[in-house]
Tab-separated table of C-alpha atoms and ligand atoms in Angstrom:
chain	number	residue	atom	x	y	z
A	287	MET	CA	100.686	163.178	75.441
A	288	LYS	CA	103.657	161.023	74.830
A	289	ILE	CA	105.953	159.019	77.111
A	290	ILE	CA	109.640	159.123	76.651
A	291	CYS	CA	111.902	156.829	78.271
A	292	ILE	CA	115.849	156.683	78.650
A	293	GLY	CA	117.373	152.962	79.023
A	294	ARG	CA	120.782	152.346	80.623
A	295	ASN	CA	121.065	155.576	82.391
A	296	TYR	CA	122.619	154.088	85.698
A	297	ALA	CA	126.064	152.155	85.422
A	298	GLU	CA	125.028	149.573	88.285
A	299	HIS	CA	122.054	148.690	86.285
A	300	ILE	CA	123.822	148.400	82.872
A	301	LYS	CA	126.173	145.897	84.581
A	302	GLU	CA	123.382	143.750	85.962
A	303	LEU	CA	121.966	143.131	82.497
A	304	ASN	CA	125.322	142.812	80.936
A	305	ASN	CA	124.584	145.635	78.710
A	306	GLU	CA	127.165	148.077	76.950
A	307	ARG	CA	127.548	151.564	78.093
A	308	PRO	CA	125.967	153.643	75.578
A	309	ASP	CA	127.880	156.725	74.036
A	310	GLU	CA	124.674	158.589	73.716
A	311	PRO	CA	121.297	158.349	75.484
A	312	VAL	CA	119.185	155.084	74.451
A	313	ILE	CA	115.611	156.292	73.908
A	314	PHE	CA	112.533	154.693	73.679
A	315	THR	CA	108.731	155.488	73.969
A	316	LYS	CA	105.628	154.091	75.391
A	317	PRO	CA	102.019	155.031	74.286
A	318	ASP	CA	99.865	157.029	76.558
A	319	THR	CA	97.670	153.912	77.153
A	320	ALA	CA	100.845	152.504	79.132
A	321	ILE	CA	99.681	154.928	82.030
A	322	LEU	CA	98.295	153.766	85.153
A	323	LYS	CA	97.572	156.267	87.978
A	324	ASP	CA	98.491	156.047	91.514
A	325	GLY	CA	96.554	153.301	93.294
A	326	GLU	CA	95.306	151.588	90.038
A	327	ALA	CA	96.130	147.873	90.078
A	328	PHE	CA	98.405	146.505	87.579
A	329	TYR	CA	97.107	143.375	85.774
A	330	TYR	CA	99.696	140.760	84.989
A	331	PRO	CA	99.473	140.242	81.252
A	332	ASP	CA	99.200	136.802	79.928
A	333	PHE	CA	101.903	137.231	77.059
A	334	SER	CA	104.741	137.457	79.483
A	335	SER	CA	105.926	135.372	82.532
A	336	ASP	CA	108.727	137.749	83.497
A	337	ILE	CA	107.504	141.289	84.095
A	338	HIS	CA	110.235	143.324	85.975
A	339	HIS	CA	109.854	146.392	87.889
A	340	GLU	CA	112.074	149.477	87.042
A	341	VAL	CA	111.579	152.581	89.355
A	342	GLU	CA	112.495	155.777	87.831
A	343	ILE	CA	112.190	159.500	88.505
A	344	ILE	CA	109.902	160.972	86.096
A	345	VAL	CA	109.631	164.685	84.868
A	346	LYS	CA	106.570	166.407	83.315
A	347	ILE	CA	107.090	168.822	80.546
A	348	ASN	CA	105.341	172.074	80.988
A	349	LYS	CA	106.217	174.070	77.922
A	350	MET	CA	106.428	173.172	74.291
A	351	GLY	CA	109.698	173.064	72.782
A	352	LYS	CA	112.450	171.502	70.382
A	353	ASN	CA	116.244	171.896	69.916
A	354	ILE	CA	116.304	172.867	73.666
A	355	GLU	CA	119.679	174.005	74.833
A	356	GLU	CA	120.558	172.030	77.940
A	357	LYS	CA	121.184	175.379	79.867
A	358	PHE	CA	117.601	176.301	79.236
A	359	ALA	CA	116.221	172.621	79.704
A	360	HIS	CA	115.232	173.334	83.381
A	361	LYS	CA	112.603	176.049	81.994
A	362	TYR	CA	110.607	173.146	80.476
A	363	TYR	CA	109.740	171.384	83.599
A	364	GLU	CA	108.268	172.371	86.969
A	365	GLU	CA	107.146	169.060	88.404
A	366	ILE	CA	108.557	165.623	88.946
A	367	GLY	CA	107.342	162.218	90.340
A	368	ILE	CA	108.190	158.565	90.293
A	369	GLY	CA	107.191	155.895	88.310
A	370	ILE	CA	107.720	152.191	87.180
A	371	ASP	CA	108.857	151.310	83.811
A	372	PHE	CA	107.397	147.909	83.725
A	373	THR	CA	109.166	145.569	81.371
A	374	ALA	CA	108.420	142.314	79.875
A	375	ARG	CA	111.959	141.130	80.216
A	376	ASP	CA	111.240	137.743	78.530
A	377	ILE	CA	109.807	139.471	75.407
A	378	GLN	CA	112.555	142.126	75.532
A	379	SER	CA	115.329	139.578	75.615
A	380	LYS	CA	113.982	137.870	72.578
A	381	LEU	CA	113.641	141.122	70.632
A	382	LYS	CA	117.107	142.311	71.650
A	383	SER	CA	118.634	139.097	70.435
A	384	LYS	CA	117.018	139.661	67.190
A	385	GLY	CA	118.109	143.271	67.098
A	386	LEU	CA	114.375	144.154	67.073
A	387	PRO	CA	112.489	147.102	68.452
A	388	TRP	CA	111.417	146.949	72.196
A	389	ASP	CA	107.792	148.265	71.788
A	390	LEU	CA	105.926	145.309	72.862
A	391	ALA	CA	108.223	144.568	75.934
A	392	LYS	CA	108.101	148.153	77.186
A	393	GLY	CA	104.626	149.802	75.950
A	394	PHE	CA	101.910	147.329	76.835
A	395	ASN	CA	98.711	148.352	78.892
A	396	GLY	CA	99.641	149.390	82.266
A	397	SER	CA	103.374	149.393	81.851
A	398	ALA	CA	103.736	152.984	83.031
A	399	PRO	CA	102.361	153.274	86.477
A	400	ILE	CA	102.897	157.010	87.604
A	401	SER	CA	102.657	159.023	90.916
A	402	GLU	CA	101.051	162.531	91.272
A	403	PHE	CA	103.450	165.035	90.221
A	404	VAL	CA	105.098	167.600	92.834
A	405	PRO	CA	106.794	170.820	92.321
A	406	LYS	CA	110.526	170.412	91.683
A	407	THR	CA	111.114	173.305	94.138
A	408	LYS	CA	110.111	170.983	96.976
A	409	PHE	CA	113.488	169.494	96.560
A	410	ALA	CA	117.012	171.035	97.248
A	411	ASP	CA	118.878	169.398	94.481
A	412	LEU	CA	117.414	167.438	91.781
A	413	LYS	CA	120.895	165.953	90.961
A	414	ASN	CA	121.022	164.386	94.433
A	415	LEU	CA	117.460	162.846	94.937
A	416	ASN	CA	117.194	159.507	96.915
A	417	PHE	CA	114.400	157.156	95.654
A	418	ASN	CA	113.234	153.759	96.130
A	419	LEU	CA	110.948	150.862	95.438
A	420	LEU	CA	109.700	148.486	98.106
A	421	VAL	CA	107.894	145.292	97.030
A	422	ASN	CA	105.832	143.807	100.043
A	423	GLY	CA	107.768	146.112	102.433
A	424	ASP	CA	111.207	145.029	101.324
A	425	VAL	CA	113.646	147.598	99.627
A	426	LYS	CA	114.361	146.183	96.081
A	427	GLN	CA	115.560	149.272	94.416
A	428	ALA	CA	117.190	152.277	95.869
A	429	GLY	CA	118.901	155.064	93.690
A	430	ASN	CA	120.351	158.543	93.687
A	431	THR	CA	120.080	160.864	90.774
A	432	SER	CA	123.572	161.823	91.253
A	433	MET	CA	124.312	158.464	89.678
A	434	MET	CA	122.654	159.072	86.386
A	435	LEU	CA	124.791	159.040	83.283
A	436	TYR	CA	122.738	161.542	81.627
A	437	PRO	CA	121.039	163.996	83.895
A	438	ILE	CA	117.646	165.351	83.413
A	439	ASP	CA	118.522	168.610	81.556
A	440	THR	CA	120.811	166.521	79.200
A	441	ILE	CA	118.190	164.206	78.394
A	442	ILE	CA	115.773	166.887	77.456
A	443	ALA	CA	118.189	168.572	75.261
A	444	PHE	CA	118.993	165.347	73.483
A	445	VAL	CA	115.444	164.155	73.036
A	446	SER	CA	114.212	167.531	71.959
A	447	LYS	CA	116.410	167.429	68.783
A	448	TYR	CA	114.291	164.669	67.702
A	449	PHE	CA	111.036	165.041	69.186
A	450	THR	CA	109.072	168.251	69.914
A	451	LEU	CA	108.299	168.266	73.557
A	452	LYS	CA	104.740	169.269	74.365
A	453	VAL	CA	102.986	170.212	77.498
A	454	GLY	CA	102.074	167.013	79.535
A	455	ASP	CA	104.686	164.741	77.976
A	456	ILE	CA	106.491	162.525	80.689
A	457	ILE	CA	110.000	161.485	80.585
A	458	PHE	CA	111.241	158.454	82.461
A	459	THR	CA	114.858	159.010	83.512
A	460	GLY	CA	116.107	155.412	83.895
A	461	THR	CA	116.443	152.854	86.593
A	462	PRO	CA	119.061	152.062	89.125
A	463	ALA	CA	120.253	148.451	90.020
A	464	GLY	CA	117.957	146.006	91.591
A	465	VAL	CA	115.394	145.264	88.934
A	466	GLY	CA	113.479	142.001	89.453
A	467	ALA	CA	110.312	140.141	88.715
A	468	VAL	CA	107.007	140.803	90.132
A	469	LYS	CA	104.285	138.479	90.670
A	470	VAL	CA	100.488	138.586	91.207
A	471	GLY	CA	99.602	139.740	94.858
A	472	ASP	CA	102.832	141.845	95.079
A	473	LYS	CA	102.321	145.308	96.683
A	474	LEU	CA	104.498	147.961	95.343
A	475	GLU	CA	105.457	151.317	96.959
A	476	ALA	CA	107.799	153.926	95.527
A	477	ALA	CA	109.090	156.841	97.256
A	478	ILE	CA	111.211	160.012	96.765
A	479	GLU	CA	113.301	161.132	99.772
A	480	GLY	CA	111.502	158.705	101.917
A	481	GLU	CA	108.233	160.133	101.071
A	482	LYS	CA	105.622	157.594	99.673
A	483	MET	CA	104.216	158.809	96.178
A	484	LEU	CA	103.130	155.761	94.365
A	485	GLU	CA	101.304	152.527	95.753
A	486	PHE	CA	99.661	149.733	93.967
A	487	GLU	CA	98.883	146.097	93.727
A	488	VAL	CA	99.767	143.422	91.097
A	489	LYS	CA	96.695	141.590	90.264
B	584	MG	MG1	113.711	151.716	82.269
């Protein structure tokens, strides 16, 4: 499976990092070795001293497809969840300043903690989903999918022009404002519509 992520998908997050608003989706990928299942500890890597949390709604592809039309995109996923797109911000800043690819900053081991997936039918409207991240019990990020620049179906249509989507692929749909550093000992909890779905510790 592959992990496809969209960057700069929430205006307030673009502002906080002083990034430009993109005129098409900003896409990057992580290897499957980035996955951490719910409850597994994240081990702080020694190559960074500025690992940031980015909480994101995630989507699991359940049907192979390419060149998917946006109006049919909803047929390619049945389940959603929540995940963290851990980012080594110090490495990313260095790479960005040189115009180099972000892979090392985004795709390292454990950089993609994910919840279990739940049927999307559990939610009334995927375009109006509240989600948040608590660090040691304090709300650090709170978002709503209505604020996405590119909604889920648009992302799927765009990405599938370039990458064939396969069963089990996961899409990270971007983070709202409030990203920040984590440290050893932190306890992270992520929830959709108030229901805790992902919980783990930084070790
Ligand atoms: Mg992200």
